CSV table of C-alpha atoms in Angstrom, one decimal:
chain,number,residue,atom,x,y,z
A,229,UNK,CA,0.0,0.0,0.0
A,230,UNK,CA,1.3,3.4,-0.8
A,231,UNK,CA,1.8,6.2,1.7
A,232,UNK,CA,-1.0,8.1,0.1
A,233,UNK,CA,-3.5,5.2,0.3
A,234,UNK,CA,-2.6,4.5,4.0
A,235,UNK,CA,-3.0,8.2,4.8
A,236,UNK,CA,-6.3,8.3,2.9
A,237,UNK,CA,-7.5,5.1,4.7
A,238,UNK,CA,-6.4,6.6,8.1
A,239,UNK,CA,-8.3,9.8,7.2
A,240,UNK,CA,-11.5,7.9,6.3
A,241,UNK,CA,-11.3,5.7,9.5
A,242,UNK,CA,-10.7,8.9,11.6
A,243,UNK,CA,-13.6,10.7,9.9
A,244,UNK,CA,-15.9,7.7,10.4
A,245,UNK,CA,-15.0,7.4,14.0
A,246,UNK,CA,-15.5,11.1,14.5
A,247,UNK,CA,-19.0,11.0,13.0
A,248,UNK,CA,-19.8,7.9,15.0
A,249,UNK,CA,-18.7,9.4,18.3
A,250,UNK,CA,-19.9,13.0,17.6
A,251,UNK,CA,-23.0,12.6,19.8
A,252,UNK,CA,-25.6,12.5,17.1
A,253,UNK,CA,-28.7,10.9,18.6
A,254,UNK,CA,-30.8,8.5,16.7
A,255,UNK,CA,-34.5,9.0,16.3
A,256,UNK,CA,-35.2,6.0,18.5
A,257,UNK,CA,-32.9,7.3,21.3
A,258,UNK,CA,-34.7,10.7,21.2
A,259,UNK,CA,-38.1,9.0,21.3
A,260,UNK,CA,-37.0,6.9,24.3
A,261,UNK,CA,-35.8,10.0,26.1
A,262,UNK,CA,-38.8,12.1,25.3
A,263,UNK,CA,-41.5,9.4,26.0
A,264,UNK,CA,-41.5,9.8,29.8
A,265,UNK,CA,-41.6,13.6,29.5
A,266,UNK,CA,-44.4,13.4,27.0
A,267,UNK,CA,-46.4,11.0,29.2
A,268,UNK,CA,-46.0,13.4,32.1
A,269,UNK,CA,-47.1,16.3,30.0
A,270,UNK,CA,-50.2,14.3,28.8
A,271,UNK,CA,-51.0,13.5,32.4
A,272,UNK,CA,-50.7,17.1,33.5
A,273,UNK,CA,-52.8,18.3,30.6
A,274,UNK,CA,-55.6,15.8,31.6
A,275,UNK,CA,-55.4,16.9,35.2
A,276,UNK,CA,-55.5,20.6,34.1
A,277,UNK,CA,-58.6,20.0,32.0
A,278,UNK,CA,-60.2,18.2,34.9
A,279,UNK,CA,-59.4,21.0,37.3
A,280,UNK,CA,-60.6,23.6,34.7
A,281,UNK,CA,-63.9,21.7,34.4
A,282,UNK,CA,-64.2,21.6,38.2
A,283,UNK,CA,-63.5,25.3,38.5
A,284,UNK,CA,-66.0,26.2,35.8
A,285,UNK,CA,-68.7,24.0,37.5
A,286,UNK,CA,-67.9,25.7,40.9
A,287,UNK,CA,-68.2,29.1,39.3
A,288,UNK,CA,-71.6,28.3,37.7
A,289,UNK,CA,-72.8,27.0,41.1
A,290,UNK,CA,-71.5,30.1,42.9
A,291,UNK,CA,-73.2,32.4,40.3
A,292,UNK,CA,-76.5,30.5,40.7
A,293,UNK,CA,-76.2,30.7,44.5
A,294,UNK,CA,-75.5,34.5,44.3
A,295,UNK,CA,-78.6,35.0,42.2
A,296,UNK,CA,-80.7,33.0,44.6
A,297,UNK,CA,-79.2,35.0,47.5
A,298,UNK,CA,-80.2,38.2,45.8
A,299,UNK,CA,-83.7,36.9,45.2
A,300,UNK,CA,-83.9,35.9,48.9
A,301,UNK,CA,-82.7,39.3,50.0
A,302,UNK,CA,-85.4,41.0,47.9
A,303,UNK,CA,-88.1,38.7,49.4
A,304,UNK,CA,-86.8,39.5,52.9
A,305,UNK,CA,-86.9,43.2,52.2
A,306,UNK,CA,-90.6,42.8,51.0
A,307,UNK,CA,-91.5,40.8,54.1
A,308,UNK,CA,-89.7,43.3,56.4
A,309,UNK,CA,-91.9,46.0,54.9
A,310,UNK,CA,-95.0,44.0,55.5
A,311,UNK,CA,-94.0,43.1,59.1
A,312,UNK,CA,-93.2,46.7,59.8
A,313,UNK,CA,-96.7,47.7,58.6
A,314,UNK,CA,-98.4,45.0,60.8
A,315,UNK,CA,-96.3,46.1,63.7
A,316,UNK,CA,-97.3,49.8,63.3
A,317,UNK,CA,-101.0,48.8,63.1
A,318,UNK,CA,-100.7,46.7,66.3
A,319,UNK,CA,-98.8,49.6,68.1
A,320,UNK,CA,-101.6,52.0,67.0
A,321,UNK,CA,-104.3,49.7,68.3
A,322,UNK,CA,-102.5,49.3,71.6
A,323,UNK,CA,-102.3,53.0,72.0
A,324,UNK,CA,-106.1,53.6,71.4
A,325,UNK,CA,-108.2,53.7,74.5
A,326,UNK,CA,-110.0,50.5,75.1
A,327,UNK,CA,-113.6,50.5,74.1
A,328,UNK,CA,-116.3,49.4,76.4
A,329,UNK,CA,-118.4,46.7,75.0
A,330,UNK,CA,-122.0,47.7,74.2
A,331,UNK,CA,-124.7,45.8,76.0
């Protein structure tokens, strides 16, 4: 073998070794490394959607309860006015002199 051929062979072997050891990851290696992270992300997304659904349901219930509380407050205000009117009539009756029954 000539000196040129042996130098060429050495260069090719060195280049092949450098490419092989350069740290290029294969697709399968990348998939293996990403799979656990991807699974965790999927799990977290599912939990987030569940939490979001729970939060939306709680908000809807809170809004409904708020509306009901407002309705109840209005009814109490109406009843308070009626009770005050009855109380005033009773107080007025108590302050009138007692009538003697007619015989």
